[in-house]
Structures are given as C-alpha cells and as structure tokens.
Amino acid sequence: MSAAMNILLIGSGGREHALAWKMAQSPLVDMVHSTPGNPGMDEIGPCFDVAVTDIDKLVQLTLQVEPDLVVIGPEAPLAEGLADILRARGFDVFGPSQQAAQLESSKAFSKARMVQYGVPTAAYGEFTDPVLAKSYLRTLEAPYVLKADGLAAGKGVVIAETLEQADAEIDEMLSGKFGDASATLVIEEFMHGEEASIFVITDGAGAVYLPAAQDHKRAGDGDTGPNTGGMGAYAPAPVVTDDILARVKAEIVQPMLKGMKADGMPYQGVLYVGIMVTESGPKVVEFNARFGDPECQVLMKGLKGDIVPAILGAATGGLEGNEEAFEALLELDGFEPTATIVLATEGYPGSYAKGSIIRGVKPANELPGVTVFHAGTDIDEGGALVANGGRVLNVTASGETLKEAVDRAYAGVEQIDWPEGFCRRDIGWRALS
Ligand code: AMP
Ligand code: GLY
C-alpha cells in the first residue's frame, strides 16, 4: 500500500467529521475528500456539494475523484445500494451492500435473520393488517413496542404504555404515519435492562471490535422527553463487561456474520449492534448498517491507534484470522475514556430555526483533551459560523477517567457562546453513578 491513499467520505454529520478527523491522521492517508461535508470537515480536506441521497451524482463524483477507498457514513445511500454500484465500478468501499444493509433498512428482514440464525432478541410479529396486529398485541404485556419496518429517520419506534395507545398507534402507522416505511409493522416484546452499542468492523468473515459505547437518546436530563438521534455518548461503557462482550461475539455477531455470508449477502463495513443487557444476557434491540452518531465521535476521539487499516481491511478483505493484528493497530489497550456532548438547536427534535450565530468553537478546541466536531453547521454570507440543523456541535473530550473526560467536555461547552442552543447536563450518568 502506497502512503498516498485518497479517501472519499460520504456524509456531513458529527459522525463523518470525526471519521474524517481520525482517518486524516493515518500515515496511510494522503487526503480525505468529503461530500457534502460541513465547515469542520472543510478544514480537513476538500468538500464537494453532492448530497448523500443523490446516488447518480455520487457515482459521477467518485469517478471524478478516483479515490482509493470510499467510506459511506449514513444509512440512506447504503439502503439505496450505493456500495454495490461503486463496487461494480471497481472501487473499494467501506459499507454494506443493499441486501446486507437491510439489517437496518427493514426491521422485519432484520428480525427474520435473527430468528433464522438463532440470535437472541425480543419475540416479535410482523403485520400489515391492523386486526392481526391488535390480536398479537393482546398476547404481550405492557409496555408495547411498535416499529415501522422501514427507515424513518430514527422516529419509527413507538413505545406505548397502554393497549389503547398501542391500538391507536397501529392504526396510524398502518395508514401511512411514516409513509411506506410503516406499511409493515414489527411488534415486539419489551425488554428490560440497560442498553449499549457495540461496533464491529467486518469484511463479512473476520470481526474487529471497538470499545462498547452508550448513547443518550432522550432529549432531556434523566432520560426524559422525546427520543432524538442521540444527545451525547461515552465509551467505554462498563455495562459491557468482558463476559457480556464474549457473549455478544459468540451468540450474536458470529452467527449473524456466518448466516449472512452463507445466505449470499456477506456483511462488509461496520455493524452497529444495539443490545439490551437483560437478566438472561445480551439481546439485540436493533442492528444498524453504519457507525452510530454520536457514538462514532467518542470512538474516534478515544482511539490512540490507526483506524484506517481496519476500515480498509473491511473493504478489501483479509480480516479473518488477523483480528489480533488489526486490533493491535487500533491500540485498543490505550483507548482513553471519552465523552461527547451534543449541542442542539432549541426546539430539536421538533421544529427549530436555522441561522443563529455560534461563537467560541476555537477556545473550546484549545482546552486540554477537547475536540469539537461539527454536525449541522454552516458558514453564512458574512463568514460567521451558524446553526444549520437540529444537532449542531459535538463537544468531545478524553481524559484519564470518564469523570475527567465528562468534566473536560462540559468545560468545552462553557466556551461555546450560542444562546439558541441547548445540551443535556448529565451525559455519562449511568457509568458515573
Ligand atoms: P430501535 O430504533 O429499534 O433501536 O429502537 C429505538 C429505541 O427504542 C431503542 O434504543 C430502545 O431504547 C427502545 N426499544 C426498541 N425495542 C425495544 C424493546 N424490544 N424493548 C425495550 N426497548 C426497546
Ligand atoms: N445514536 C444512535 C444511532 O446512531 O442510531
């Protein structure tokens, strides 16, 4: 491998800024190009203006840039088959095929594979008919978990406390609340326990594990308020003990990878395994076909080694049997406890205004251990940094302990002068309490 690798990274969130930041530090990498990128990614390498949903233009752009590796950040282009199209054109791609990405893009597909391969998860039924759905509901105990089959921007899961609410939700979902995404419903048994996210970098056969992370999905302190894409994260997550990780590997990841491969849809990329650590062990809550956002930010920041060999290995093969060597390059033993605080625009996850001016990113970045990743930011006509989305900045910090990392991250937040923004004040509470 020459030392002049060019990467094309697709995406524009905090996840992609963190990936660009980390990959650009690799001695294997010459340049990280991004599309559409954001003002933070712009400081790392050239950004193009092709959206992640414009598959034809993304293919054209890839042909133009001729990267040595394409890294696909978000789920939408994976679900559209971008990885397949680019591989057919001869590019090395980090990201699963359209078929394999159904582990995220169809909850019914995902549940069916788990059952087929004997992977522990909540009992479920799959429905298009409201009468059958409601009668299945009556075999379960409250609360009731209702999931739109398709991609619904993180909003497709509803937990209903009563049968009445669940019945009403079934009617709404099946009559198009999330469009085609909720034409089919998955209804699940509710699992009790603590959640965690495990990230597996895989070429379809070999598997390299990153430290377990925990996300904070609710908008408000103490895990209250509406669900969001994630308001903060930290790693490592102590709930994933060595014993739990060993069970995740043996009972979940190995059978999934083996089964997908045997069924002709090997999974290549990063498999996001959302687990519930229950009394009877780890069970799958969901799979995603990409890194978590904001979990990726803490993983990239806390890793001391090089992420690029594992990413390249997933894209080109050769991980199987060499996992220890790849994990050594990641320097997992040196992983520093890390936390990230999401700064969001007032109103998120509901409606919010764009264009408010943000100051103080530079002094925050100068604090010890702190890196601010951009998500929904933009530069306005006057050259000022402004908010351009719901989740806007990820103030991320490492430390010798998680407590130090969290304190440093909140010290970074104090430097940010943005009256229109808000954040949670309790990131990391489960591990710190
Ligand atoms: P999902 O998009 O499938 O991860 O669901 C979103 C959130 O709903 C998860 O992060 C969990 O907090 C919760 N959830 C989903 N499925 C279940 C379940 N079967 N039991 C308990 N909580 C669940
Ligand atoms: N942070 C949750 C997700 O990326 O799906």
XYZ file of C-alpha atoms and ligand atoms in Angstrom:
461
model
C 0.000 0.000 0.000
C 1.446 3.333 -1.032
C 1.384 6.080 1.557
C -0.731 8.276 -0.635
C -4.220 6.951 -0.191
C -7.090 9.200 -1.158
C -10.391 8.670 0.599
C -13.828 9.885 -0.423
C -16.071 10.130 2.636
C -19.824 10.459 2.165
C -21.798 12.374 4.784
C -21.953 15.633 6.704
C -22.691 14.864 10.341
C -20.647 14.813 13.509
C -20.024 11.132 12.787
C -18.395 11.986 9.467
C -16.381 14.902 10.879
C -14.967 12.516 13.499
C -14.199 9.874 10.847
C -12.505 12.450 8.599
C -10.502 13.826 11.536
C -9.329 10.363 12.572
C -8.625 8.972 9.096
C -6.672 12.097 8.107
C -4.230 11.360 10.963
C -3.324 7.980 9.473
C 0.117 7.700 7.872
C -1.619 5.657 5.149
C -3.783 8.592 4.091
C -2.903 11.491 1.856
C -6.266 13.255 1.643
C -9.823 12.847 2.906
C -12.295 14.337 0.424
C -15.878 14.672 1.652
C -19.315 15.212 0.258
C -21.273 17.197 1.219
C -19.160 17.694 4.356
C -19.518 20.574 6.806
C -17.379 23.539 7.921
C -15.366 21.297 10.272
C -14.645 18.755 7.525
C -13.741 21.601 5.184
C -10.654 22.218 7.331
C -9.529 18.612 6.813
C -9.872 18.221 3.056
C -11.867 19.352 0.049
C -15.672 19.160 0.319
C -17.980 18.722 -2.670
C -21.637 19.682 -2.791
C -23.274 16.370 -3.730
C -25.989 15.278 -1.289
C -25.932 11.804 0.300
C -29.257 10.973 -1.370
C -28.189 11.818 -4.945
C -26.902 8.397 -5.972
C -26.236 9.256 -9.641
C -24.190 12.314 -8.748
C -22.316 10.421 -6.030
C -21.290 7.849 -8.636
C -20.187 10.621 -11.023
C -18.224 12.298 -8.248
C -16.483 9.044 -7.337
C -15.486 8.518 -10.972
C -14.063 12.051 -10.976
C -12.167 11.868 -7.676
C -10.966 8.271 -8.269
C -10.419 7.602 -4.555
C -8.539 4.537 -3.303
C -11.326 3.996 -0.798
C -14.917 5.208 -0.416
C -16.283 5.416 3.133
C -20.069 5.693 3.365
C -21.200 7.352 6.622
C -25.014 7.381 6.748
C -27.656 4.700 6.123
C -29.621 6.345 3.289
C -27.107 5.779 0.458
C -26.409 2.242 1.770
C -30.119 1.421 1.611
C -30.132 2.752 -1.977
C -27.328 0.372 -2.992
C -24.503 2.884 -3.416
C -21.908 0.387 -2.155
C -22.967 -2.184 -4.798
C -22.858 0.365 -7.627
C -19.394 1.595 -6.663
C -18.013 -1.924 -6.157
C -19.307 -2.880 -9.597
C -17.271 0.063 -10.913
C -14.166 -1.364 -9.263
C -13.925 0.854 -6.170
C -13.052 -0.370 -2.683
C -15.963 0.596 -0.447
C -16.446 0.625 3.323
C -20.159 -0.052 3.760
C -22.525 -2.986 3.256
C -24.372 -3.964 0.097
C -28.010 -3.009 -0.323
C -29.066 -6.546 0.634
C -26.913 -6.662 3.757
C -27.922 -3.101 4.743
C -31.486 -4.390 5.102
C -30.405 -5.315 8.625
C -31.090 -1.616 9.227
C -33.435 -0.612 6.407
C -36.037 -3.320 7.162
C -36.794 -4.257 10.755
C -38.836 -7.255 9.525
C -35.852 -8.514 7.485
C -33.551 -7.961 10.443
C -35.791 -9.832 12.906
C -36.263 -12.710 10.451
C -32.473 -13.118 10.078
C -32.020 -13.104 13.869
C -34.603 -15.842 14.259
C -33.132 -17.828 11.352
C -29.598 -17.668 12.790
C -30.675 -18.242 16.393
C -29.624 -14.817 17.669
C -31.223 -13.653 20.967
C -33.694 -10.793 20.514
C -37.205 -9.798 21.636
C -40.067 -12.051 20.470
C -41.965 -10.331 17.656
C -44.632 -10.428 14.994
C -44.743 -8.758 11.584
C -48.019 -7.212 10.392
C -49.708 -5.351 7.551
C -53.211 -5.999 8.891
C -54.456 -3.985 11.902
C -56.780 -6.737 13.191
C -53.990 -9.296 13.320
C -51.606 -6.728 14.806
C -54.054 -5.888 17.600
C -54.724 -9.503 18.412
C -50.953 -10.203 18.681
C -50.650 -7.182 20.956
C -53.023 -8.899 23.378
C -50.597 -11.791 23.839
C -47.943 -9.350 25.172
C -47.551 -7.343 28.365
C -47.276 -3.545 28.543
C -45.364 -1.507 27.525
C -45.803 -2.283 23.832
C -43.026 -1.773 21.287
C -44.202 -0.823 17.792
C -41.708 -0.355 14.974
C -42.149 0.899 11.422
C -40.435 -1.637 9.163
C -38.517 0.895 7.059
C -36.178 3.837 7.636
C -37.947 6.668 9.474
C -35.081 8.976 10.481
C -34.871 7.440 13.951
C -38.542 8.194 14.695
C -40.113 4.889 13.636
C -40.177 3.244 17.083
C -43.040 3.937 19.468
C -43.271 2.555 22.996
C -46.943 2.620 24.051
C -47.842 2.329 27.727
C -51.438 1.098 27.294
C -53.357 -1.150 24.894
C -55.473 1.849 23.887
C -52.432 3.901 22.869
C -50.916 0.920 21.091
C -54.151 0.250 19.137
C -54.317 3.894 18.052
C -50.654 3.826 17.041
C -51.160 0.659 14.970
C -53.980 2.380 13.047
C -51.867 5.472 12.436
C -48.752 3.609 11.394
C -50.523 1.211 9.043
C -52.389 4.101 7.454
C -49.202 5.887 6.500
C -47.875 7.829 9.508
C -44.344 7.144 8.212
C -45.373 6.659 4.581
C -44.217 3.390 3.016
C -41.839 2.857 5.939
C -44.793 1.933 8.175
C -46.817 -0.091 5.633
C -45.405 -3.073 7.550
C -45.124 -3.094 11.346
C -42.977 -5.063 13.729
C -44.480 -5.525 17.203
C -42.064 -6.689 19.882
C -41.894 -7.921 23.411
C -40.485 -5.181 25.702
C -37.009 -5.992 27.022
C -35.855 -4.733 30.430
C -32.229 -3.837 31.044
C -29.507 -1.376 30.129
C -28.696 -0.555 26.501
C -25.259 -0.352 24.871
C -23.852 -0.069 21.370
C -21.188 -2.421 20.047
C -19.376 -1.626 16.787
C -17.896 -4.438 14.730
C -15.688 -3.718 11.744
C -16.022 -6.665 9.408
C -15.232 -7.874 5.903
C -18.031 -10.419 6.180
C -15.898 -13.089 7.859
C -13.395 -11.537 10.272
C -14.524 -9.174 13.021
C -12.655 -6.385 14.805
C -14.398 -4.895 17.858
C -14.258 -1.298 19.066
C -14.892 -0.406 22.732
C -18.566 -0.507 23.715
C -20.334 2.850 23.843
C -23.530 4.175 25.343
C -25.773 6.745 23.729
C -28.323 9.063 25.402
C -31.371 9.003 23.141
C -33.833 11.189 25.059
C -33.769 14.984 24.731
C -33.917 15.736 28.458
C -31.801 15.127 31.556
C -32.505 11.894 33.414
C -33.539 10.243 30.119
C -36.801 12.155 29.867
C -38.550 13.813 26.935
C -38.780 12.751 23.297
C -36.384 10.411 21.514
C -33.665 12.045 19.423
C -30.844 10.852 17.204
C -28.666 10.941 20.336
C -27.773 13.794 22.718
C -24.432 12.527 23.924
C -22.366 9.375 24.308
C -19.430 7.909 26.134
C -17.086 4.950 25.907
C -16.095 2.534 27.216
C -19.483 1.533 28.674
C -18.902 -0.510 31.848
C -22.224 -2.364 31.406
C -20.475 -4.334 28.652
C -18.201 -6.459 30.813
C -15.724 -8.932 29.309
C -18.289 -11.647 29.908
C -21.070 -9.731 28.123
C -18.733 -8.929 25.214
C -17.766 -12.590 24.897
C -21.466 -13.500 24.724
C -22.146 -10.750 22.140
C -19.370 -12.184 19.983
C -20.411 -15.826 20.306
C -24.210 -15.534 20.455
C -24.861 -12.505 18.229
C -22.084 -11.354 15.907
C -20.555 -14.667 14.823
C -23.885 -16.328 13.935
C -25.053 -13.156 12.111
C -21.895 -12.840 10.005
C -21.808 -16.566 9.273
C -25.500 -16.666 8.365
C -25.395 -13.583 6.143
C -22.387 -14.980 4.323
C -23.962 -18.422 3.882
C -27.104 -16.749 2.512
C -25.082 -14.939 -0.143
C -25.132 -11.463 1.400
C -21.866 -11.113 3.324
C -21.866 -8.040 5.554
C -18.964 -5.677 4.846
C -18.469 -2.455 6.779
C -19.350 -1.594 10.346
C -22.151 -3.480 12.032
C -23.788 -1.467 14.795
C -25.181 -3.917 17.328
C -27.634 -2.216 19.678
C -28.035 -4.518 22.659
C -30.110 -4.713 25.806
C -28.195 -6.283 28.665
C -31.024 -8.260 30.241
C -31.090 -10.620 33.224
C -30.634 -13.514 30.817
C -27.787 -11.890 28.894
C -27.372 -9.614 25.872
C -30.230 -9.412 23.351
C -30.387 -7.434 20.129
C -32.509 -4.269 20.149
C -31.537 -3.348 16.597
C -28.809 -3.548 14.003
C -27.631 -0.534 12.046
C -25.511 -0.627 8.910
C -23.232 2.266 9.903
C -21.496 3.903 12.837
C -23.696 5.444 15.499
C -23.916 9.194 15.732
C -22.738 10.406 18.311
C -21.110 7.103 19.371
C -18.616 7.329 16.487
C -17.316 10.657 17.806
C -16.231 9.171 21.139
C -14.707 6.110 19.485
C -12.633 8.128 17.010
C -11.527 10.574 19.692
C -10.617 7.922 22.283
C -8.722 5.591 19.942
C -4.994 6.122 20.069
C -4.085 3.831 17.135
C -4.889 3.910 13.434
C -8.475 3.177 12.299
C -7.644 3.078 8.581
C -6.157 -0.454 8.378
C -9.343 -1.968 9.860
C -11.580 0.132 7.593
C -9.509 -0.775 4.562
C -9.487 -4.427 5.660
C -13.282 -4.445 5.867
C -13.473 -3.001 2.349
C -10.897 -5.282 0.754
C -10.966 -8.486 2.849
C -8.322 -10.193 4.916
C -9.587 -9.532 8.444
C -10.369 -13.178 9.205
C -7.618 -14.796 11.228
C -5.802 -11.447 11.533
C -8.122 -9.800 14.042
C -5.476 -9.514 16.734
C -3.082 -7.729 14.405
C -5.783 -5.261 13.359
C -6.820 -4.697 16.977
C -3.164 -4.069 17.874
C -3.035 -1.325 15.214
C -6.101 0.264 16.826
C -4.223 0.240 20.175
C -7.388 -0.740 21.992
C -5.445 -1.118 25.248
C -4.649 2.588 25.131
C -8.242 3.667 24.485
C -8.926 6.753 26.584
C -12.301 7.224 28.283
C -14.178 9.757 26.150
C -17.476 11.624 26.258
C -19.292 13.802 23.763
C -21.962 16.397 24.484
C -24.357 17.224 21.651
C -25.277 20.890 21.339
C -28.641 21.117 19.591
C -30.808 23.989 18.407
C -33.612 24.938 20.824
C -36.732 23.062 19.661
C -34.953 19.895 18.466
C -36.153 17.127 17.932
C -39.242 19.166 16.985
C -39.056 22.176 14.686
C -36.221 24.649 15.104
C -34.836 27.786 13.458
C -31.660 27.921 11.347
C -29.060 30.656 11.032
C -28.238 31.619 14.638
C -24.592 32.619 15.134
C -22.244 30.349 17.121
C -19.072 31.686 18.777
C -16.379 30.087 20.889
C -15.552 26.895 18.983
C -11.872 27.866 18.761
C -11.310 28.440 22.509
C -13.201 25.208 23.222
C -10.874 23.311 20.874
C -7.854 24.754 22.686
C -8.816 23.223 26.045
C -6.908 20.082 27.114
C -8.349 16.909 25.622
C -11.202 18.686 23.806
C -12.165 18.381 20.132
C -15.334 19.979 18.783
C -16.898 18.075 15.894
C -19.309 19.883 13.602
C -22.692 18.427 12.618
C -25.426 20.822 11.429
C -23.277 23.930 10.974
C -22.769 26.295 8.054
C -20.877 29.492 7.234
C -23.169 32.427 6.451
C -22.594 35.155 3.851
C -20.734 37.267 6.371
C -18.372 34.387 7.164
C -19.882 33.589 10.567
C -20.420 30.046 11.838
C -24.174 29.439 12.097
C -26.534 26.628 13.096
C -27.961 24.757 10.140
C -29.637 21.733 11.705
C -31.022 20.069 14.833
C -27.852 18.531 16.223
C -25.186 21.168 15.606
C -21.926 20.573 17.516
C -20.398 17.647 19.405
C -18.089 18.820 22.162
C -15.921 15.758 22.691
C -13.207 15.143 25.277
C -10.951 12.364 26.511
C -9.368 12.032 29.936
C -7.663 9.594 32.245
C -11.043 8.701 33.685
C -14.560 9.075 32.341
C -15.182 11.692 35.030
C -12.281 13.763 33.715
C -13.488 13.321 30.132
C -17.009 14.478 31.031
C -15.698 17.465 33.037
C -13.440 18.481 30.149
C -16.269 18.172 27.642
C -18.544 20.395 29.769
C -15.674 22.895 30.177
C -15.649 22.960 26.356
C -19.405 23.535 26.297
C -18.901 26.561 28.596
C -16.685 28.156 25.938
C -19.388 27.947 23.295
C -21.387 31.154 23.040
C -24.660 30.177 21.393
C -27.835 31.357 23.171
C -30.093 29.431 20.756
C -28.509 26.079 21.644
C -29.036 23.562 24.455
C -27.474 20.346 25.709
C -28.048 17.653 28.293
C -26.165 18.163 31.560
C -25.944 14.516 32.616
C -24.027 12.723 29.867
C -22.358 9.616 31.267
C -24.550 9.398 34.382
C -25.026 5.622 34.274
C -21.295 4.977 34.306
C -20.504 7.782 36.783
C -23.179 6.969 39.393
P -34.562 0.981 17.723
O -34.638 2.051 16.670
O -35.060 -0.338 17.275
O -33.218 0.936 18.385
O -35.489 1.490 18.905
C -35.314 2.762 19.497
C -35.270 2.646 20.990
O -36.475 2.054 21.481
C -34.159 1.728 21.481
O -32.945 2.390 21.597
C -34.714 1.288 22.832
O -34.481 2.270 23.808
C -36.182 1.199 22.585
N -36.566 -0.184 22.235
C -36.640 -0.704 20.992
N -37.012 -2.001 21.029
C -37.181 -2.301 22.337
C -37.595 -3.489 23.039
N -37.935 -4.605 22.386
N -37.644 -3.421 24.374
C -37.329 -2.291 25.042
N -36.963 -1.134 24.441
C -36.893 -1.144 23.108
N -27.048 7.229 18.125
C -27.949 6.266 17.597
C -27.794 5.999 16.168
O -26.859 6.448 15.537
O -28.640 5.303 15.615
